[in-house]
C-alpha positions as a Python dict, from the first residue, in 0.01 Angstrom:
ca = {
    (1, 'M'): (0, 0, 0),
    (2, 'T'): (112, 362, -88),
    (3, 'Q'): (35, 688, 76),
    (4, 'Y'): (-86, 987, -112),
    (5, 'L'): (-147, 1357, -34),
    (6, 'I'): (-474, 1496, -175),
    (7, 'S'): (-474, 1883, -137),
    (8, 'F'): (-600, 2211, -244),
    (9, 'N'): (-486, 2571, -216),
    (10, 'D'): (-689, 2847, -81),
    (11, 'E'): (-662, 3035, -414),
    (12, 'W'): (-828, 2751, -594),
    (13, 'V'): (-1162, 2804, -391),
    (14, 'A'): (-1402, 3068, -493),
    (15, 'P'): (-1538, 3307, -224),
    (16, 'H'): (-1832, 3148, -30),
    (17, 'T'): (-2076, 3251, 230),
    (18, 'P'): (-2054, 3095, 571),
    (19, 'E'): (-2363, 2890, 479),
    (20, 'Q'): (-2216, 2764, 162),
    (21, 'L'): (-1886, 2673, 347),
    (22, 'Q'): (-2090, 2475, 599),
    (23, 'E'): (-2264, 2287, 324),
    (24, 'K'): (-1929, 2200, 168),
    (25, 'S'): (-1795, 2099, 504),
    (26, 'V'): (-2068, 1850, 546),
    (27, 'A'): (-2016, 1715, 191),
    (28, 'G'): (-1647, 1685, 241),
    (29, 'M'): (-1683, 1516, 578),
    (30, 'T'): (-1922, 1258, 412),
    (31, 'V'): (-1626, 1151, 187),
    (32, 'I'): (-1386, 1142, 476),
    (33, 'R'): (-1633, 914, 663),
    (34, 'D'): (-1638, 691, 351),
    (35, 'M'): (-1265, 680, 339),
    (36, 'E'): (-1246, 586, 720),
    (37, 'E'): (-1506, 297, 648),
    (38, 'A'): (-1290, 191, 348),
    (39, 'G'): (-994, 191, 583),
    (40, 'V'): (-786, 421, 360),
    (41, 'F'): (-792, 754, 561),
    (42, 'V'): (-472, 833, 743),
    (43, 'F'): (-503, 1210, 838),
    (44, 'G'): (-635, 1534, 716),
    (45, 'D'): (-731, 1899, 793),
    (46, 'G'): (-941, 2104, 572),
    (47, 'G'): (-929, 2428, 782),
    (48, 'L'): (-591, 2570, 684),
    (49, 'D'): (-533, 2914, 545),
    (50, 'A'): (-261, 3182, 520),
    (51, 'S'): (-349, 3325, 854),
    (52, 'S'): (-284, 2991, 1030),
    (53, 'V'): (85, 3010, 959),
    (54, 'L'): (280, 3000, 1295),
    (55, 'C'): (622, 3062, 1157),
    (56, 'H'): (873, 3004, 881),
    (57, 'V'): (1200, 2823, 956),
    (58, 'E'): (1521, 2831, 757),
    (59, 'A'): (1870, 2692, 833),
    (60, 'R'): (2130, 2961, 866),
    (61, 'A'): (2488, 2876, 955),
    (62, 'G'): (2367, 2527, 1072),
    (63, 'E'): (2114, 2674, 1307),
    (64, 'P'): (1730, 2716, 1275),
    (65, 'A'): (1612, 3069, 1217),
    (66, 'F'): (1251, 3142, 1293),
    (67, 'T'): (1043, 3413, 1123),
    (68, 'D'): (701, 3452, 1307),
    (69, 'G'): (353, 3507, 1153),
    (70, 'P'): (244, 3452, 802),
    (71, 'Y'): (542, 3431, 575),
    (72, 'A'): (369, 3528, 247),
    (73, 'E'): (637, 3508, -26),
    (74, 'S'): (410, 3279, -215),
    (75, 'K'): (76, 3369, -381),
    (76, 'E'): (-48, 3011, -295),
    (77, 'H'): (-125, 2875, 43),
    (78, 'L'): (-241, 2538, 139),
    (79, 'G'): (-596, 2534, 212),
    (80, 'G'): (-646, 2164, 331),
    (81, 'F'): (-514, 1814, 276),
    (82, 'T'): (-608, 1451, 330),
    (83, 'V'): (-363, 1169, 335),
    (84, 'V'): (-491, 832, 210),
    (85, 'E'): (-323, 491, 206),
    (86, 'V'): (-443, 303, -103),
    (87, 'A'): (-325, 22, -342),
    (88, 'D'): (-256, 236, -650),
    (89, 'D'): (-274, 572, -831),
    (90, 'E'): (-620, 483, -957),
    (91, 'A'): (-757, 441, -609),
    (92, 'A'): (-598, 784, -505),
    (93, 'R'): (-753, 955, -813),
    (94, 'Y'): (-1097, 804, -704),
    (95, 'W'): (-1087, 955, -359),
    (96, 'A'): (-946, 1289, -481),
    (97, 'G'): (-1234, 1293, -746),
    (98, 'R'): (-1491, 1222, -478),
    (99, 'L'): (-1343, 1530, -268),
    (100, 'A'): (-1339, 1749, -582),
    (101, 'V'): (-1705, 1675, -654),
    (102, 'A'): (-1820, 1706, -295),
    (103, 'L'): (-1637, 2037, -231),
    (104, 'D'): (-1658, 2169, -593),
    (105, 'W'): (-1308, 2292, -600),
    (106, 'P'): (-996, 2126, -743),
    (107, 'Q'): (-773, 1881, -567),
    (108, 'E'): (-412, 1778, -640),
    (109, 'V'): (-275, 1426, -583),
    (110, 'R'): (78, 1342, -494),
    (111, 'R'): (227, 1006, -422),
    (112, 'F'): (455, 993, -123),
    (113, 'P'): (782, 812, -219),
    (114, 'A'): (849, 478, -45),
    (115, 'P'): (1071, 525, 261),
    (116, 'I'): (1438, 466, 214),
    (117, 'G'): (1520, 109, 249),
    (118, 'A'): (1145, 3, 231),
    (119, 'A'): (1199, -224, -61),
    (120, 'A'): (1495, -387, 104),
    (121, 'D'): (1304, -438, 432),
    (122, 'R'): (1005, -599, 243),
    (123, 'A'): (1243, -828, 51),
    (124, 'A'): (1418, -935, 377),
    (125, 'H'): (1084, -994, 555),
    (126, 'T'): (949, -1199, 275),
    (127, 'T'): (1263, -1408, 253),
    (128, 'K'): (1227, -1488, 634),
    (129, 'E'): (875, -1607, 598),
    (130, 'K'): (968, -1866, 322),
}
């Protein structure tokens, strides 16, 4: 199984009234519940926006350097995300499509790379079982 990030940026979402956002929240949560029932939901948060940035951290001379508050060098800000663990790209696309339809705004899908050494670990584990 592979983990995928399904996400959207704030800028992809048209302005909504509070009532419309509530409706979208209910629709999105229905999909999340379906993900949970299917056993593919790992983690997610749909309530992010540029104002929720705590700080920006950079390495300077081998030490962390913190800048407080929204660090708005970018025009795009992560609005929300869901991590799913599914068998393949097609399954990840399916869940992203469900969210896109429920929320009526675009979603982006990214595959997390396998952890370093994961293939070797799997091979060693399989060999031990035989």
